[in-house]
Short mmCIF file of C-alpha atoms and ligand atoms in Angstrom, two decimals:
data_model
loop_
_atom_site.label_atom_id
_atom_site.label_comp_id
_atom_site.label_asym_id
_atom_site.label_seq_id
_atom_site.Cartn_x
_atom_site.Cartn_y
_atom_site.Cartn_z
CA UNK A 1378 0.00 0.00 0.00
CA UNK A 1379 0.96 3.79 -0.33
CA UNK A 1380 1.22 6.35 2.08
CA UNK A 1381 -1.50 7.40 0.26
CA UNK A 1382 -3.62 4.98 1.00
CA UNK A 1383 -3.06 4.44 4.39
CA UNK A 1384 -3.90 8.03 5.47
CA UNK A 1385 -7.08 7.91 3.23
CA UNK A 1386 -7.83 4.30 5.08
CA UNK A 1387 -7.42 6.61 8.51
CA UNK A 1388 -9.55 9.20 7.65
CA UNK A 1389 -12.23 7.15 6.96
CA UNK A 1390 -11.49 5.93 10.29
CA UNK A 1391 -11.55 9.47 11.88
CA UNK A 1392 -14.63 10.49 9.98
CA UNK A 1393 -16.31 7.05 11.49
CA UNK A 1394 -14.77 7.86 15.41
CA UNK A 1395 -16.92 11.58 14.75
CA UNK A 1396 -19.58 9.48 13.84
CA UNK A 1397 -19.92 7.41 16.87
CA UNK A 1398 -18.58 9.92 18.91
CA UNK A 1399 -21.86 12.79 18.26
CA UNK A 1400 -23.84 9.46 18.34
CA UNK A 1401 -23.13 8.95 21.49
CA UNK A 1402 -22.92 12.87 22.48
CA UNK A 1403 -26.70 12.47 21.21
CA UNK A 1404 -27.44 9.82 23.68
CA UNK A 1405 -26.20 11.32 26.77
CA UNK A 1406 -28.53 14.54 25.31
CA UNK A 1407 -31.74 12.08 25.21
CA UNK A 1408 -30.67 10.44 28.20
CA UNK A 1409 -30.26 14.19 30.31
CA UNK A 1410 -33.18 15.54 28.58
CA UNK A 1411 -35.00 12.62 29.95
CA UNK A 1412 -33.92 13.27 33.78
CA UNK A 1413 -33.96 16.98 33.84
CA UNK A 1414 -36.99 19.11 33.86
CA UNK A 1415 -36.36 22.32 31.68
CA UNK A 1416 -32.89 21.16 30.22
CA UNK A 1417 -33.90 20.66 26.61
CA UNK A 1418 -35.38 24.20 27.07
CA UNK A 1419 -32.54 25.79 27.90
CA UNK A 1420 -29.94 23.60 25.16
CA UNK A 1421 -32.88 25.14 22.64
CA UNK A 1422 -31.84 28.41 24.15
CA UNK A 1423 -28.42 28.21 23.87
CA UNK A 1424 -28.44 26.92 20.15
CA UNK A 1425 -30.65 30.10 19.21
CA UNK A 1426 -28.41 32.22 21.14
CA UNK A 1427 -25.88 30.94 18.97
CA UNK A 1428 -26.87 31.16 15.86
CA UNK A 1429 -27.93 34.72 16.99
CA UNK A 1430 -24.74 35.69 18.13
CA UNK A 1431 -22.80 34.34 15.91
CA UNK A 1432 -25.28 36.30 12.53
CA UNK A 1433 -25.00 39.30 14.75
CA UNK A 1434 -21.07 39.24 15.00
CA UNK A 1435 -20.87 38.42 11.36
CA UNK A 1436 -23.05 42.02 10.64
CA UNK A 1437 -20.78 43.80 13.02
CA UNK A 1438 -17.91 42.92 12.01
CA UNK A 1439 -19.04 43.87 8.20
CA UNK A 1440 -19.33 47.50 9.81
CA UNK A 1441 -16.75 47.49 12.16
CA UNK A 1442 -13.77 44.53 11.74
CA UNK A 1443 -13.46 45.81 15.15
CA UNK A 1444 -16.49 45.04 16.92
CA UNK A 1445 -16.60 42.53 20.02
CA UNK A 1446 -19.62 40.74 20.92
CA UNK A 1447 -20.78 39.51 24.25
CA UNK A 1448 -21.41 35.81 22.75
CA UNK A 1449 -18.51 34.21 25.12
CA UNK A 1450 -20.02 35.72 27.86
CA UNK A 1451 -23.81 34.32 27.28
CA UNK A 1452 -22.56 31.26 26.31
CA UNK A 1453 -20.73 30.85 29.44
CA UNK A 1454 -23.73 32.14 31.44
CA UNK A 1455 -25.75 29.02 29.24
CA UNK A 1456 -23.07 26.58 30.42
CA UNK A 1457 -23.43 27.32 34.20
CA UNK A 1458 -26.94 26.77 34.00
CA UNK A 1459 -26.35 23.45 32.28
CA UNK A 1460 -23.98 22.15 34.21
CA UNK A 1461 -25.82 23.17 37.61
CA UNK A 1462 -29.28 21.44 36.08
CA UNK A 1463 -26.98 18.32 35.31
CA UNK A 1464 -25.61 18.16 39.11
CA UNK A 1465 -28.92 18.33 40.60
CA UNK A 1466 -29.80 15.33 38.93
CA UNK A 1467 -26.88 13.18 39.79
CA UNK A 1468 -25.28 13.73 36.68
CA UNK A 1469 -21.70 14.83 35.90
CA UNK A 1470 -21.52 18.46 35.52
CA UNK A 1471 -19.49 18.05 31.71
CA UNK A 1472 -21.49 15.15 31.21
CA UNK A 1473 -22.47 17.20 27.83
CA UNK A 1474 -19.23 18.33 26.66
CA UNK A 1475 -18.64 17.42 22.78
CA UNK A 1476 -17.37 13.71 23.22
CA UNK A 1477 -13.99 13.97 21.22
CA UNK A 1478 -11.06 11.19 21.51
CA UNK A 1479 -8.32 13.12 21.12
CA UNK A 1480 -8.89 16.69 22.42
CA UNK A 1481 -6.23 18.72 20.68
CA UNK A 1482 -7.65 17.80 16.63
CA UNK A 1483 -10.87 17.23 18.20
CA UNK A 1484 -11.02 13.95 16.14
CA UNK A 1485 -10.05 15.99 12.58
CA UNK A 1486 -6.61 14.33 12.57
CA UNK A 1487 -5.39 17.71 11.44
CA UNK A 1488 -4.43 20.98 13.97
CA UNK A 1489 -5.00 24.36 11.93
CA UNK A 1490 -3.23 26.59 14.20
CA UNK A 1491 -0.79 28.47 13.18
CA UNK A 1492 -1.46 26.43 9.82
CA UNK A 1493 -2.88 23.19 8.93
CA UNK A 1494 -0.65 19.98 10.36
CA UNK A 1495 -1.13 16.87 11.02
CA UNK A 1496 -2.30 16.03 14.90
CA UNK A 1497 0.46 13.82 16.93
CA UNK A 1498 -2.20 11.24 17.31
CA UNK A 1499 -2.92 10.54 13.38
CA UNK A 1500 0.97 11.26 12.58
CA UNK A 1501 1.69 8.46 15.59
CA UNK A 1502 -0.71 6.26 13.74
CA UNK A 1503 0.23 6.64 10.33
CA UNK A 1504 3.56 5.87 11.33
CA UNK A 1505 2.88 2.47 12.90
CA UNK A 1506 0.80 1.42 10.05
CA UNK A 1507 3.64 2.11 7.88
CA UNK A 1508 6.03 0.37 9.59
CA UNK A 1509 3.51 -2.15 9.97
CA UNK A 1510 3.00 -2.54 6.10
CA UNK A 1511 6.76 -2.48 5.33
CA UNK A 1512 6.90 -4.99 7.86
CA UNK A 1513 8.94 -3.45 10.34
CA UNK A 1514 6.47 -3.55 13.65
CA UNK A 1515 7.42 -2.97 16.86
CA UNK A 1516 10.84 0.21 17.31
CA UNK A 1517 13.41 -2.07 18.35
CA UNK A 1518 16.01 -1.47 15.13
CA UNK A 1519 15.87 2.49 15.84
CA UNK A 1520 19.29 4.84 15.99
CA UNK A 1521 18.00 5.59 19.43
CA UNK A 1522 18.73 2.29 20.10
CA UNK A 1523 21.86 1.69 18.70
CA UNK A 1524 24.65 0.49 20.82
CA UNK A 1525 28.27 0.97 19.61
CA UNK A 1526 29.21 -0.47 22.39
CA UNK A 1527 28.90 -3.98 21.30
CA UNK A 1528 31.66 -3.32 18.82
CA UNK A 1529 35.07 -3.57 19.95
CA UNK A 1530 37.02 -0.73 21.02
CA UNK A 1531 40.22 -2.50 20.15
CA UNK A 1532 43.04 -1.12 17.62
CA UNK A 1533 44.96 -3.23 15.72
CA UNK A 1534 48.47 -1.82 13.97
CA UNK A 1535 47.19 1.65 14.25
CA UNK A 1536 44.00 1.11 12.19
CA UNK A 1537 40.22 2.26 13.66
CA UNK A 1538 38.65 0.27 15.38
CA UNK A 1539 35.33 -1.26 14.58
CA UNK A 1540 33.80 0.61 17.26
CA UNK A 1541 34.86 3.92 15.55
CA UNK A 1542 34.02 2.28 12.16
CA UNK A 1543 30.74 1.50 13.08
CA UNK A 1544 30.24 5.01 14.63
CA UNK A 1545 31.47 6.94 11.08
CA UNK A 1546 28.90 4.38 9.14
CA UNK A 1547 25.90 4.83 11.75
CA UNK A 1548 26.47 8.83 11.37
CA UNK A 1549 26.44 8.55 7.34
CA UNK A 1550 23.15 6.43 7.93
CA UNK A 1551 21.49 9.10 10.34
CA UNK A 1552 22.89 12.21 7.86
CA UNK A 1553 21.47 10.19 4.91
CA UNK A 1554 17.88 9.64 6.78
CA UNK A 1555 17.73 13.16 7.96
CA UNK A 1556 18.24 14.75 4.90
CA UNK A 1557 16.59 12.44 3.00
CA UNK A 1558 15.16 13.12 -0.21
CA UNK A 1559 18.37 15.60 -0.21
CA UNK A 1560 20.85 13.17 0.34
CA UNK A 1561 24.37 13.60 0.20
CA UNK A 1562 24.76 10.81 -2.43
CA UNK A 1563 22.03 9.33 -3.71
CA UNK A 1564 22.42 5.87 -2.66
CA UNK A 1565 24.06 3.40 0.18
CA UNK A 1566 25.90 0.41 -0.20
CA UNK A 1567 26.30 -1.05 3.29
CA UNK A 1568 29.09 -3.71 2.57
CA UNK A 1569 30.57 -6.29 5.04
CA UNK A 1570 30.14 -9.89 6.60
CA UNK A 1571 26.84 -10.21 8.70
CA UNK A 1572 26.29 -9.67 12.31
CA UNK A 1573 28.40 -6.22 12.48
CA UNK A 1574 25.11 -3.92 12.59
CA UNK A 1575 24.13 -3.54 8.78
CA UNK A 1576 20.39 -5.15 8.87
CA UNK A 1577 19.32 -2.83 11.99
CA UNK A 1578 21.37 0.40 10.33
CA UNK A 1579 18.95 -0.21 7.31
CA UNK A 1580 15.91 -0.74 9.47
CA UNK A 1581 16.85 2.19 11.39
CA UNK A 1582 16.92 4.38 8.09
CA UNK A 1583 13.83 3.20 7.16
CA UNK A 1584 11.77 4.16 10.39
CA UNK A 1585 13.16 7.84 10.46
CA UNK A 1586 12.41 8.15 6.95
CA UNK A 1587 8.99 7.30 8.09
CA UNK A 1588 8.48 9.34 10.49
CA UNK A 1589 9.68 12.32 8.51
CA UNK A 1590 6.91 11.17 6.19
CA UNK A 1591 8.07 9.21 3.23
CA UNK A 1592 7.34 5.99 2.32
CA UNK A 1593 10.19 3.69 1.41
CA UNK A 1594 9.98 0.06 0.56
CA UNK A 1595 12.06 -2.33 2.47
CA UNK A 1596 12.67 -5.83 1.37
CA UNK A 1597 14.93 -8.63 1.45
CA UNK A 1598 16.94 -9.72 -1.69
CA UNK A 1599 15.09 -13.12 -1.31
CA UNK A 1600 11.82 -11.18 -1.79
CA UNK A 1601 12.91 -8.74 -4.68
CA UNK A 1602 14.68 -12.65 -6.16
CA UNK A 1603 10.70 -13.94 -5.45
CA UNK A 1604 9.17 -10.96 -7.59
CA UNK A 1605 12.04 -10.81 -10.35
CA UNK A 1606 11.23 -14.79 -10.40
CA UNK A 1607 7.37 -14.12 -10.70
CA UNK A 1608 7.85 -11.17 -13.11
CA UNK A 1609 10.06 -13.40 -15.50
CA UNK A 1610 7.86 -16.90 -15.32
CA UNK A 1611 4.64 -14.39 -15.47
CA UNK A 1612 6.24 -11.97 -18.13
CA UNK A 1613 4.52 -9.42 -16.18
CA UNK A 1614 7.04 -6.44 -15.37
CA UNK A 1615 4.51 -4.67 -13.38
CA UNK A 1616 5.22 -6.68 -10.51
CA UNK A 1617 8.56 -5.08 -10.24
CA UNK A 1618 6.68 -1.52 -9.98
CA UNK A 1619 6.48 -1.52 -6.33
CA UNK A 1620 10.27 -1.63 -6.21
CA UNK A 1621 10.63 0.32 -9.15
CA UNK A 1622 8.78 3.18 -7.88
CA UNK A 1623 9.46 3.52 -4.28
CA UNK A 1624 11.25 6.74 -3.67
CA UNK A 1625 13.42 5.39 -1.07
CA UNK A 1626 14.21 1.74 -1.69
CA UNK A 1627 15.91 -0.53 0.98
CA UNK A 1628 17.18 -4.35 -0.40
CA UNK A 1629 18.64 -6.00 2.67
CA UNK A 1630 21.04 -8.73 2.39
CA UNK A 1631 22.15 -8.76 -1.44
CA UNK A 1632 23.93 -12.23 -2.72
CA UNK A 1633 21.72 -14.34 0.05
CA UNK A 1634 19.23 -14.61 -3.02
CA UNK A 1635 19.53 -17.75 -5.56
CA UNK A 1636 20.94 -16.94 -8.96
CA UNK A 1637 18.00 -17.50 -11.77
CA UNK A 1638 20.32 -18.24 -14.57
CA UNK A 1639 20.69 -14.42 -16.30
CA UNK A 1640 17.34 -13.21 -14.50
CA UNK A 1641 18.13 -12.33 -11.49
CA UNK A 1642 21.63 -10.37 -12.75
CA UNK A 1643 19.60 -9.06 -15.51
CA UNK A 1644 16.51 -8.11 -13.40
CA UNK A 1645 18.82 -6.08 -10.66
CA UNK A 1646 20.57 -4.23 -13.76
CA UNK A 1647 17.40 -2.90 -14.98
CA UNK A 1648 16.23 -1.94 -10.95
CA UNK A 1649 19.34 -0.53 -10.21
CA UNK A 1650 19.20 1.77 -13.79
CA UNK A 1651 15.70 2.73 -14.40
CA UNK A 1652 15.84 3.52 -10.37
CA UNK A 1653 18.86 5.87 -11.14
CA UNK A 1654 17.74 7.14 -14.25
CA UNK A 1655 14.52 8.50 -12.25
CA UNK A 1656 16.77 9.99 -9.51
CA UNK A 1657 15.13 7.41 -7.00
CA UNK A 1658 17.36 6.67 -4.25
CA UNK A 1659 18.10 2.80 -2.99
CA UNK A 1660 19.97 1.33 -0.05
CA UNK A 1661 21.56 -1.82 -0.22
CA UNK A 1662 22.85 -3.90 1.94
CA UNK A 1663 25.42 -6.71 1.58
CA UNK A 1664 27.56 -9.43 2.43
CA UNK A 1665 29.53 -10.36 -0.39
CA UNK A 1666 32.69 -8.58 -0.79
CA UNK A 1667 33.13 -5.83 -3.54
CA UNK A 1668 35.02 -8.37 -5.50
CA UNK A 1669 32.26 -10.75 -4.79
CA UNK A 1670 29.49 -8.42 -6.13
CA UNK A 1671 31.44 -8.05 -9.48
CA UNK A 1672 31.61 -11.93 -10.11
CA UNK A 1673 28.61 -12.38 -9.07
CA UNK A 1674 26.38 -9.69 -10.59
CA UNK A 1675 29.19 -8.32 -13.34
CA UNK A 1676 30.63 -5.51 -13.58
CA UNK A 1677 28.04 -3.35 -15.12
CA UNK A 1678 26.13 -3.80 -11.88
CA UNK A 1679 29.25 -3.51 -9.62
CA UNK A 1680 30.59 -0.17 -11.57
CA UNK A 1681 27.57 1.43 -10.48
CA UNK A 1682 28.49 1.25 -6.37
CA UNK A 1683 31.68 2.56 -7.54
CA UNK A 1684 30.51 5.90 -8.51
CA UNK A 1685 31.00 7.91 -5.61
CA UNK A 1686 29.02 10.92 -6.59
CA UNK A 1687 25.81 8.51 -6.68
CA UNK A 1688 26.58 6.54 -4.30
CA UNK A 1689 28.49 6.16 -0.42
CA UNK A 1690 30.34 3.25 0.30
CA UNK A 1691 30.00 2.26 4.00
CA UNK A 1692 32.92 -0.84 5.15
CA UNK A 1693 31.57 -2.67 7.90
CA UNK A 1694 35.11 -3.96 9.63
CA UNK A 1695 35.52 -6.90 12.63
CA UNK A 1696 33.76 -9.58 14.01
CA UNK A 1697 30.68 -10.94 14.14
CA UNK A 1698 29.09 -9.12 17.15
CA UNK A 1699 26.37 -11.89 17.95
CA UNK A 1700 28.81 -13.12 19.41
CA UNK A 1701 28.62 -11.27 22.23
CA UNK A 1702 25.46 -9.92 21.95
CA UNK A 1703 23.27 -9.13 24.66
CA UNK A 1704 19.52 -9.60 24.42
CA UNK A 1705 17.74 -6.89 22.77
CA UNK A 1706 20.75 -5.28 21.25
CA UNK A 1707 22.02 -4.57 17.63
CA UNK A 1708 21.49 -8.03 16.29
CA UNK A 1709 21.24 -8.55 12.69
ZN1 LIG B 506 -5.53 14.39 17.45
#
């Protein structure tokens, strides 16, 4: 699905919680109106003074964009009379206050002050279904979460160590999520034997994207080999689209994927170029060594990491840090 659809699918929602929510505002009306003499009377009278005040206001302010009214102040006069009625019969003094679930959007989804934005709780939602979608529940693989400290601090013969490595690559994955659709380079290679932090740096790219409001597509190589596989037998190239299209595209653990005769080499050739010739970014993320990705995909795929004005290398370096992992941590 698109972010698209997703917010239209909440809206509906919202519409329907309004719904429900005056439905049942209308029941606690009949159910008042029921147990306290005069009350409907006086709700009457408050509608008409509102409608009233709010004509007369209109015609004042025609004359003079100055004007004040004294609405506020027989509205308020309307409310104390309510609210005492509603006490004297056992009832809760707000117990007709608008029912809204979320007070601040008052159930619109959208805040229009200073200008129109989207409330926290439909932003907080929106986000969670897409993460949900791209299958990435839960907010365990965050940057807030990240923990260097599983790396080892060690130095060998003067060279970094894969702490600091780690650290430089993280920061190039934050800057590039950040900024993203203005990235430095247009794409990522994350390159380097599994367990050292690539899976969760991807992951982690992927949910701040989201909650800056894009929509990236992340997927395994074994599920873009699935598609290329189904788009070949099927000879139906609009199965590719979804990967095609996304604006930000994440492939996670390129070379674990079986090798489809020329299908699969020619299928990520024709990704990787129509997705550059568009300008759409992609993150990938790898085990195989550059080497590796030129005998494996040729060189025509591999000359394409190489260009370092599209694209930013990242070197994972060390050991496996599974190893010593601790529960919860940067596993991959
Ligand atoms: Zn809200």
């Amino acid at each position: 699905m698109t972010r698209e659809q997703l917010l239209t699918g909440l809206q509906q929602e919202y519409a329907q919680k309004r719904e429900d929510n005056m439905r049942l505002y209308e029941q606690h009306k009949d159910e008042a109106c029921a147990r306290c003499v005069g009350l409907e009377d006086l709700l009457v009278a408050r509608h008409a003074a509102i409608v009233m005040g709010v004509r007369t206001s209109l015609l004042q302010k025609q004359k003079n964009p100055k004007a004040s009214t004294n609405l506020p102040n027989a509205m308020q006069q309307y409310n104390q009379r309510i609210a005492a009625l509603l006490e004297k019969n056992g009832l809760d003094s707000d117990y007709l206050q608008p029912i809204y679930t979320c007070q601040a959007c008052k159930d619109e989804g959208y805040i229009y002050d200073p200008s129109r934005r989207m409330c926290e709780c439909m932003a907080t939602e929106l986000n969670s279904r897409v993460l949900r979608d791209l299958g990435l529940d839960g907010d365990k693989h965050t940057f807030e979460a990240f923990d260097e400290t599983l790396f080892s601090d060690e130095k060998t013969d003067g060279a970094p160590s894969q702490r600091a490595v780690t650290k430089i690559n993280r920061d190039i994955c934050i800057r590039y999520a950040d900024s993203f659709p203005q990235t430095p380079t247009r794409d990522l290679l994350l390159i380097g034997k599994s367990g050292l932090g690539k899976t969760f740096l991807l992951q982690a790219i992927a949910r701040r994207v989201v909650q800056r409001g894009y929509m990236p597509v992340y997927t395994s190589a074994y599920r873009m080999f699935e598609l290329t596989r189904r788009a070949y037998m099927e000879n139906n190239s609009a199965i590719m689209q979804e990967l095609m299209n996304a604006e930000l595209l994440l492939l996670d653990d390129l070379g674990t994927e079986p090798l489809m005769n020329n299908v699969t080499v020619t299928q990520l050739f024709n990704l990787l170029n129509e997705r550059q010739l568009a300008g759409r970014h992609t993150v990938i993320s790898t085990n195989l060594s550059f080497n590796e990705i030129a005998a494996r995909y040729t060189e025509r795929i591999s000359s394409r990491f190489l260009d370092q004005t599209g694209c930013s290398r990242l070197v994972f370096i060390g050991d496996d840090i599974r190893k010593n992992l601790r529960r919860g941590a940067n596993e991959e």
